[in-house]
Amino acid sequence: MEVEEIKKKIFEVLEKAKGKKKLKEKDVCRIVSEETGVDKEEVKRILRSIIDEGKLCYSYSGGASSVEIPSEEYLKEKGML
Amino acid sequence: MPKKYDTPLLNELEKGPWPSFVTEIKKAAAWNKMAADELGQLEKSYRTRLVYWKHGGIVGVRGYGGGIIGRYSELPDEFPEVAHFHTVRINQPTGWFYSTDALRMTCDIWDKYGSGLTNMHGSTGDMVLLGTRTESLEPIFAEFSSRGWDLGGSGSAMRTPSACIGQARCEWANIDSLDICNEMTQEFQDEMHRPAFPYKFKIKVSGCACDCVAAIARADCSIIGTWKGDIKIDQDAVKWYAKNGTDIQNWIVDMCPTKCMSYDGKELKIDNKNCNRCMHCISKMTKALKAGDEKGATICIGSKAPIVVGSLLSWVIVPFIKVEPPYDNLRALIRKMIEWWDEYAKPRERIGELIESKGMRSFLEYIGVPPVPQQIKEPRKDPFWFFHGDDIENIKKLEAEEKKTGKYKF
Ligand code: SF4
Ligand code: SF4
């Protein structure tokens, strides 16, 4: 599977969970790996590359960290939009 | 800057003999708008008995999941300068040794981008810089990282390990707490900056049982320096202490927690097999008493502050382990502990809580440590271990191997 397709899948999974469930890095890797057959470690590597680009962010709520698609408002606050 | 708010309630906290955080915020408020609004919002909180901070969220530095704790005011119209008031955690130098240059550099950066308020240090050990805006986070990080500093941990991640001042300044240190802490910090960089754990995990290293970093109460994994063998007694020095006003019977012997000491007015004796190496006597009569030569660490597991469920103290998992560079045994052991916890824990469940719910047997089997009497936390408390037929045989084999090779397994 192409890297771009895996990236798309990662966004799809996070978009679907938005507002319903906070997904940890591990959850994203597991779901994407189950749905695509790509090794979890490879998904993790790609997920982290997206986080490094700033297109995805870690988030923190109630003591637990998760991965989220940043809002436009936040990207503006950061000067990234 | 003229005074912006009257703070009659906060002023009460400046009375008395101790330094006051209110005084320090007022000093910063004289020139920093953020600090001034922080003072105003805090006074309002004392008046209404309500908290006006929103905590958490997505705020951070690109690529990092820890080190920044998002904080927004719920009253941005009333206190606009603290609309954003994020906390930055900087990984402290091990043992908290700073040059004055480093401290000046930190304060200069913080005066430039933040409220000027610091908390040295947070309970995990990091330098805590209080109050900045989202758009300042990347510049702050660039300023620190370009000078060789890094963010600390936060969220469900490995938290910044911390250590006592150890062998750098303390003659009681049985292990090099500084080196161990630094090595563990390097080892777990990924786990610190990319939060992937069920909840927080803290490592603290104390050179001896005096436990100056409170590892026994504040760390999921406590590494505490200890020794094997007899305490070395210099009877001439004991006499010197007695002659110079030390009440050996009352202050030392009677306060030994295991009552394994005796003193006839001339000679001090220790029944070493009953000594639990608490450090009381050594710390009171340092010239007369020295720890045994064979140094190592006790590894304890599971302490935590009372968030989610009640507080826990650590309990002993490995009574004695050699800890010498490159610390491969320690790295492997901690990784195993984390693997087990990561596999079974519910979100926001600390490792100590998981051991209580899932059982010590599962934990010990996974990390490959045999059950030993020292793991029993309290007398008559269920040690969470039901012996199977071959357990005793396995322990005997291990002991025989230790004796033969002189190498300590656990
Ligand atoms: S814990 Fe022990 S070795 Fe470390 S600074 Fe305190 S007294 Fe010294
Ligand atoms: S170290 Fe503690 S337990 Fe051991 S002899 Fe001294 S006071 Fe007693």
Coordinates of C-alpha atoms in Angstrom, one line a residue, chain B:
Chain B
M1 CA 3.3 49.8 35.2
P2 CA 0.6 51.1 37.5
K3 CA -1.2 48.7 39.8
K4 CA -4.1 47.2 37.9
Y5 CA -6.2 45.4 40.6
D6 CA -6.8 45.6 44.3
T7 CA -6.1 42.3 45.9
P8 CA -7.2 42.4 49.6
L9 CA -7.6 38.6 49.8
L10 CA -4.3 37.7 48.2
N11 CA -2.6 40.3 50.4
E12 CA -3.5 38.1 53.4
L13 CA -1.1 35.5 51.9
E14 CA 1.8 37.9 52.2
K15 CA 1.6 38.0 56.0
G16 CA 3.7 35.7 58.2
P17 CA 7.4 34.8 58.1
W18 CA 7.5 32.8 54.9
P19 CA 8.2 33.9 51.3
S20 CA 4.9 34.5 49.5
F21 CA 4.1 33.6 45.9
V22 CA 1.7 36.6 46.0
T23 CA 4.7 39.0 46.6
E24 CA 6.5 37.4 43.7
I25 CA 3.6 37.7 41.3
K26 CA 3.2 41.3 42.4
K27 CA 6.8 42.0 41.6
A28 CA 6.4 40.5 38.1
A29 CA 3.0 42.4 37.7
A30 CA 4.9 45.7 38.1
W31 CA 6.3 45.2 34.5
N32 CA 4.5 42.2 32.9
K33 CA 0.9 42.5 31.8
M34 CA 0.3 38.7 31.9
A35 CA 1.4 38.6 35.6
A36 CA -0.8 41.6 36.3
D37 CA -3.9 39.8 34.9
E38 CA -3.0 36.6 36.5
L39 CA -3.1 38.5 39.8
G40 CA -6.5 39.9 39.0
Q41 CA -8.0 36.5 38.0
L42 CA -6.5 34.9 41.1
E43 CA -8.1 37.5 43.4
K44 CA -11.4 36.9 41.7
S45 CA -11.0 33.1 42.3
Y46 CA -10.4 33.7 46.0
R47 CA -13.5 36.0 46.1
T48 CA -15.9 33.7 44.2
R49 CA -14.2 30.4 45.2
L50 CA -14.3 29.3 41.6
V51 CA -11.4 28.3 39.3
Y52 CA -11.4 30.1 35.9
W53 CA -8.7 28.0 34.1
K54 CA -9.5 25.6 31.2
H55 CA -6.8 22.9 31.2
G56 CA -5.4 20.6 28.5
G57 CA -6.3 20.5 24.8
I58 CA -4.2 20.3 21.7
V59 CA -1.6 22.9 22.6
G60 CA 2.0 21.9 22.0
V61 CA 5.2 22.1 20.1
R62 CA 5.3 20.5 16.6
G63 CA 6.1 16.8 16.8
Y64 CA 5.9 16.7 20.6
G65 CA 3.1 15.4 22.7
G66 CA 4.5 16.5 26.0
G67 CA 6.1 19.4 27.7
I68 CA 3.4 22.0 27.2
I69 CA 0.3 22.1 29.3
G70 CA -2.5 24.1 27.6
R71 CA -4.3 26.6 29.9
Y72 CA -6.9 29.2 28.8
S73 CA -8.8 31.7 30.9
E74 CA -12.5 31.3 31.1
L75 CA -12.7 35.1 31.4
P76 CA -10.7 36.3 28.4
D77 CA -12.8 39.5 28.2
E78 CA -12.2 40.5 31.8
F79 CA -8.5 39.3 31.9
P80 CA -7.3 39.5 28.2
E81 CA -3.6 39.1 29.0
V82 CA -4.2 35.6 30.4
A83 CA -6.6 34.5 27.7
H84 CA -3.8 32.0 26.9
F85 CA -1.6 31.0 29.9
H86 CA 0.1 27.8 28.9
T87 CA 2.7 26.1 31.0
V88 CA 6.1 25.1 29.6
R89 CA 8.0 22.2 31.2
I90 CA 11.7 22.1 30.6
N91 CA 13.7 19.0 31.4
Q92 CA 15.8 20.0 34.4
P93 CA 19.5 19.2 34.5
T94 CA 19.9 16.0 36.5
G95 CA 20.2 16.7 40.2
W96 CA 19.2 20.3 39.5
F97 CA 22.7 21.6 39.1
Y98 CA 22.6 25.0 37.2
S99 CA 25.2 27.5 36.4
T100 CA 24.1 31.1 37.1
D101 CA 24.4 31.6 33.3
A102 CA 21.8 28.9 32.7
L103 CA 19.4 30.4 35.2
R104 CA 19.8 33.9 33.7
M105 CA 19.3 32.5 30.2
T106 CA 16.1 30.8 31.3
C107 CA 14.7 33.9 33.0
D108 CA 15.6 36.1 30.0
I109 CA 13.7 33.8 27.6
W110 CA 10.8 33.7 30.0
D111 CA 10.7 37.5 30.4
K112 CA 10.7 37.8 26.7
Y113 CA 7.9 35.3 25.9
G114 CA 6.0 34.6 29.1
S115 CA 4.7 36.0 32.3
G116 CA 8.1 36.0 34.0
L117 CA 6.7 33.6 36.6
T118 CA 8.4 30.3 37.2
N119 CA 7.9 27.3 39.5
M120 CA 11.3 25.8 40.4
H121 CA 10.5 23.0 40.4
G122 CA 7.3 21.1 39.6
S123 CA 6.6 18.0 41.6
T124 CA 8.0 15.8 38.8
G125 CA 11.2 17.8 38.8
D126 CA 11.0 19.9 35.6
M127 CA 11.6 23.6 35.5
V128 CA 8.0 24.9 35.2
L129 CA 7.5 28.2 33.3
L130 CA 4.1 29.6 33.9
G131 CA 2.0 31.5 31.4
T132 CA 2.6 32.1 27.7
R133 CA 0.6 32.4 24.5
T134 CA 0.2 29.7 21.8
E135 CA 2.0 31.7 19.1
S136 CA 5.1 32.0 21.4
L137 CA 5.5 28.2 21.9
E138 CA 7.6 27.4 18.9
P139 CA 9.9 30.4 19.4
I140 CA 10.4 29.4 23.1
F141 CA 11.2 25.9 22.1
A142 CA 13.6 27.1 19.4
E143 CA 15.3 29.3 22.0
F144 CA 15.8 26.5 24.5
S145 CA 16.6 23.7 22.0
S146 CA 19.2 25.7 20.2
R147 CA 21.0 26.0 23.6
G148 CA 20.8 22.2 24.2
W149 CA 17.7 22.1 26.4
D150 CA 14.6 20.0 25.8
L151 CA 11.0 19.8 26.9
G152 CA 10.1 17.5 29.8
G153 CA 7.3 15.0 29.8
S154 CA 3.6 15.5 30.4
G155 CA 0.3 13.7 29.6
S156 CA 0.2 9.9 29.3
A157 CA 3.9 9.5 28.8
M158 CA 7.2 8.8 30.5
R159 CA 7.6 11.8 32.8
T160 CA 10.9 13.5 33.2
P161 CA 13.0 11.2 35.4
S162 CA 14.6 12.9 38.4
A163 CA 17.3 12.1 40.9
C164 CA 18.8 13.4 44.1
I165 CA 22.2 15.2 44.0
G166 CA 23.8 11.8 44.7
Q167 CA 27.5 11.2 44.5
A168 CA 28.1 14.8 43.2
R169 CA 27.6 16.2 46.7
C170 CA 26.4 13.5 49.1
E171 CA 28.6 11.1 50.9
W172 CA 25.7 8.8 51.6
A173 CA 25.0 7.9 48.0
N174 CA 25.2 4.2 47.3
I175 CA 24.7 4.5 43.6
D176 CA 25.4 7.2 41.0
S177 CA 21.8 8.5 41.0
L178 CA 22.7 11.3 38.6
D179 CA 24.2 9.0 35.9
I180 CA 21.3 6.5 36.2
C181 CA 18.8 9.3 35.9
N182 CA 20.5 10.8 32.9
E183 CA 20.8 7.4 31.2
M184 CA 17.1 6.7 31.8
T185 CA 16.2 10.1 30.4
Q186 CA 18.1 9.3 27.2
E187 CA 16.8 5.8 27.1
F188 CA 13.1 6.9 27.2
Q189 CA 13.2 10.0 25.0
D190 CA 10.7 8.6 22.6
E191 CA 8.3 7.6 25.4
M192 CA 8.7 11.1 27.0
H193 CA 7.9 13.1 23.9
R194 CA 5.4 10.9 22.1
P195 CA 2.7 10.0 24.7
A196 CA 1.6 6.5 24.0
F197 CA 1.1 5.1 27.5
P198 CA -2.2 4.4 29.3
Y199 CA -1.2 7.1 31.8
K200 CA 1.9 8.8 33.3
F201 CA 4.9 6.8 34.3
K202 CA 7.5 8.3 36.6
I203 CA 11.1 7.2 37.4
K204 CA 12.9 8.7 40.4
V205 CA 16.4 7.8 41.6
S206 CA 17.6 8.3 45.2
G207 CA 21.2 7.5 46.2
C208 CA 20.1 6.1 49.6
A209 CA 17.1 5.4 51.7
C210 CA 16.9 9.0 53.0
D211 CA 15.2 9.3 49.6
C212 CA 15.5 13.1 49.0
V213 CA 13.5 12.9 45.7
A214 CA 10.6 11.1 47.5
A215 CA 10.9 8.2 45.1
I216 CA 9.1 5.9 47.5
A217 CA 6.0 8.2 47.4
R218 CA 6.1 9.8 44.0
A219 CA 7.4 7.4 41.4
D220 CA 5.9 4.5 39.5
C221 CA 9.4 3.1 39.5
S222 CA 11.6 4.0 42.4
I223 CA 15.3 3.2 42.3
I224 CA 16.9 3.6 45.7
G225 CA 20.5 3.0 46.5
T226 CA 21.3 0.4 49.2
W227 CA 24.0 -2.1 50.1
K228 CA 24.6 -5.7 51.1
G229 CA 26.7 -6.8 54.0
D230 CA 27.4 -5.2 57.4
I231 CA 27.5 -1.6 58.4
K232 CA 31.0 -0.6 59.1
I233 CA 31.5 0.8 62.6
D234 CA 34.4 2.9 63.8
Q235 CA 34.1 2.5 67.6
D236 CA 36.6 5.4 68.2
A237 CA 34.3 7.7 66.2
V238 CA 31.3 6.4 68.2
K239 CA 33.1 7.5 71.4
W240 CA 33.8 10.9 69.8
Y241 CA 30.1 11.3 69.2
A242 CA 29.2 10.3 72.7
K243 CA 31.8 12.7 74.1
N244 CA 30.5 15.5 72.0
G245 CA 26.9 15.4 73.1
T246 CA 25.2 12.8 70.9
D247 CA 22.7 10.8 73.0
I248 CA 23.5 7.5 71.3
Q249 CA 20.9 5.5 73.2
N250 CA 18.0 7.9 72.7
W251 CA 18.7 9.4 69.3
I252 CA 20.2 6.4 67.5
V253 CA 19.6 3.0 69.1
D254 CA 16.0 3.6 70.3
M255 CA 15.1 5.1 67.0
C256 CA 16.3 2.2 64.9
P257 CA 13.1 1.0 63.3
T258 CA 14.0 -2.7 63.5
K259 CA 15.6 -2.4 67.0
C260 CA 18.7 -4.2 65.8
M261 CA 21.2 -1.9 67.6
S262 CA 22.5 -2.0 71.1
Y263 CA 24.9 0.3 73.1
D264 CA 26.4 -0.4 76.5
G265 CA 27.9 3.1 76.9
K266 CA 31.2 1.9 75.3
E267 CA 30.5 -0.2 72.2
L268 CA 27.8 0.1 69.6
K269 CA 26.6 -3.2 68.1
I270 CA 24.4 -3.9 65.1
D271 CA 22.6 -7.1 64.4
N272 CA 23.0 -6.6 60.6
K273 CA 20.7 -9.4 59.5
N274 CA 17.8 -7.5 61.0
C275 CA 18.9 -4.1 59.7
N276 CA 16.6 -2.8 56.9
R277 CA 19.2 -0.2 55.7
C278 CA 17.0 2.7 56.5
M279 CA 20.0 5.1 56.8
H280 CA 18.9 6.6 60.2
C281 CA 22.0 5.7 62.1
I282 CA 24.4 6.4 59.3
S283 CA 22.9 9.9 58.7
K284 CA 23.1 10.7 62.4
M285 CA 26.7 9.4 62.9
T286 CA 28.3 9.7 59.5
K287 CA 31.9 9.7 60.9
A288 CA 31.2 6.5 62.8
L289 CA 29.0 4.4 60.5
K290 CA 29.4 3.6 56.9
A291 CA 27.3 1.4 54.5
G292 CA 28.6 -2.0 53.5
D293 CA 30.9 -2.2 50.5
E294 CA 28.7 -4.0 48.1
K295 CA 26.5 -1.3 46.6
G296 CA 23.4 -1.6 44.5
A297 CA 19.7 -0.5 44.4
T298 CA 16.4 -1.6 45.6
I299 CA 13.7 -1.3 42.9
C300 CA 10.2 -0.4 44.1
I301 CA 7.0 -0.1 42.1
G302 CA 3.7 1.7 42.1
S303 CA 3.6 4.9 44.2
K304 CA 1.4 7.7 43.1
A305 CA -0.4 10.8 44.4
P306 CA -4.2 10.6 45.0
I307 CA -5.5 11.3 41.5
V308 CA -8.3 9.0 40.2
V309 CA -8.0 6.7 43.2
G310 CA -6.2 7.1 46.5
S311 CA -2.4 7.5 46.9
L312 CA -0.1 4.6 47.0
L313 CA 3.4 4.1 48.4
S314 CA 5.9 2.0 46.4
W315 CA 6.6 -1.5 47.3
V316 CA 9.7 -3.6 46.9
I317 CA 10.0 -5.7 43.7
V318 CA 13.7 -6.3 43.5
P319 CA 15.4 -6.1 46.9
F320 CA 18.9 -5.8 45.5
I321 CA 20.2 -5.3 42.0
K322 CA 23.6 -4.2 40.8
V323 CA 23.3 -0.9 38.9
E324 CA 26.4 -0.2 36.9
P325 CA 27.0 1.4 33.5
P326 CA 25.6 0.7 30.9
Y327 CA 22.6 -0.3 33.1
D328 CA 21.4 -2.8 30.6
N329 CA 19.7 -4.8 33.4
L330 CA 17.8 -1.7 34.6
R331 CA 16.7 -0.6 31.1
A332 CA 15.5 -4.1 30.3
L333 CA 13.6 -4.4 33.7
I334 CA 11.9 -1.0 33.3
R335 CA 10.9 -1.8 29.7
K336 CA 9.4 -5.1 30.8
M337 CA 7.4 -3.3 33.5
I338 CA 6.1 -0.8 31.0
E339 CA 5.2 -3.5 28.4
W340 CA 3.1 -5.3 30.9
W341 CA 1.3 -2.2 32.1
D342 CA 0.8 -0.9 28.5
E343 CA -0.7 -4.3 27.6
Y344 CA -3.3 -4.5 30.4
A345 CA -4.0 -1.1 31.9
K346 CA -7.2 0.8 31.3
P347 CA -6.8 4.5 30.4
R348 CA -5.6 6.5 33.4
E349 CA -4.6 3.5 35.4
R350 CA -1.2 3.7 37.0
I351 CA 1.0 0.6 37.2
G352 CA 0.5 0.3 41.0
E353 CA -3.3 0.3 40.6
L354 CA -3.0 -2.4 37.9
I355 CA -0.9 -4.6 40.1
E356 CA -3.6 -4.3 42.8
S357 CA -6.3 -5.2 40.4
K358 CA -4.6 -7.8 38.2
G359 CA -2.3 -9.3 40.7
M360 CA 1.4 -9.5 41.5
R361 CA 1.8 -12.9 40.0
S362 CA 1.0 -11.8 36.5
F363 CA 3.3 -8.8 36.9
L364 CA 6.3 -10.7 38.4
E365 CA 5.9 -13.5 35.9
Y366 CA 5.9 -11.1 33.0
I367 CA 9.0 -9.1 34.2
G368 CA 10.8 -12.3 35.1
V369 CA 11.4 -11.6 38.8
P370 CA 10.8 -14.4 41.3
P371 CA 8.6 -13.9 44.4
V372 CA 10.7 -13.2 47.5
P373 CA 9.6 -12.3 51.1
Q374 CA 10.8 -8.7 50.7
Q375 CA 7.9 -8.1 48.3
I376 CA 5.4 -8.4 51.0
K377 CA 4.4 -4.9 51.7
E378 CA 2.8 -5.1 55.1
P379 CA 2.7 -7.9 57.7
R380 CA -0.3 -10.3 57.1
K381 CA -1.1 -8.6 53.8
D382 CA -1.8 -10.9 50.9
P383 CA 1.4 -10.9 48.8
F384 CA -0.7 -11.5 45.7
W385 CA 1.1 -14.7 45.1
F386 CA -0.1 -18.2 45.2
F387 CA 2.7 -20.7 44.9
H388 CA 2.6 -23.3 42.3
G389 CA 4.4 -26.6 42.7
D390 CA 7.5 -25.7 40.8
D391 CA 7.9 -22.2 42.2
I392 CA 10.1 -23.2 45.1
E393 CA 12.3 -25.4 42.9
N394 CA 12.8 -22.5 40.5
I395 CA 13.8 -20.1 43.3
K396 CA 16.2 -22.7 44.8
K397 CA 17.8 -23.1 41.3
L398 CA 18.2 -19.4 41.0
E399 CA 19.8 -19.1 44.4
A400 CA 22.2 -21.9 43.7
E401 CA 23.2 -20.2 40.4
E402 CA 23.8 -16.9 42.2
K403 CA 26.0 -18.6 44.8
K404 CA 28.0 -20.4 42.1
T405 CA 28.5 -17.5 39.7
G406 CA 28.5 -14.6 42.2
K407 CA 26.2 -12.8 39.8
Y408 CA 22.9 -11.6 41.2
K409 CA 19.8 -12.3 39.3
F410 CA 16.9 -10.7 41.1

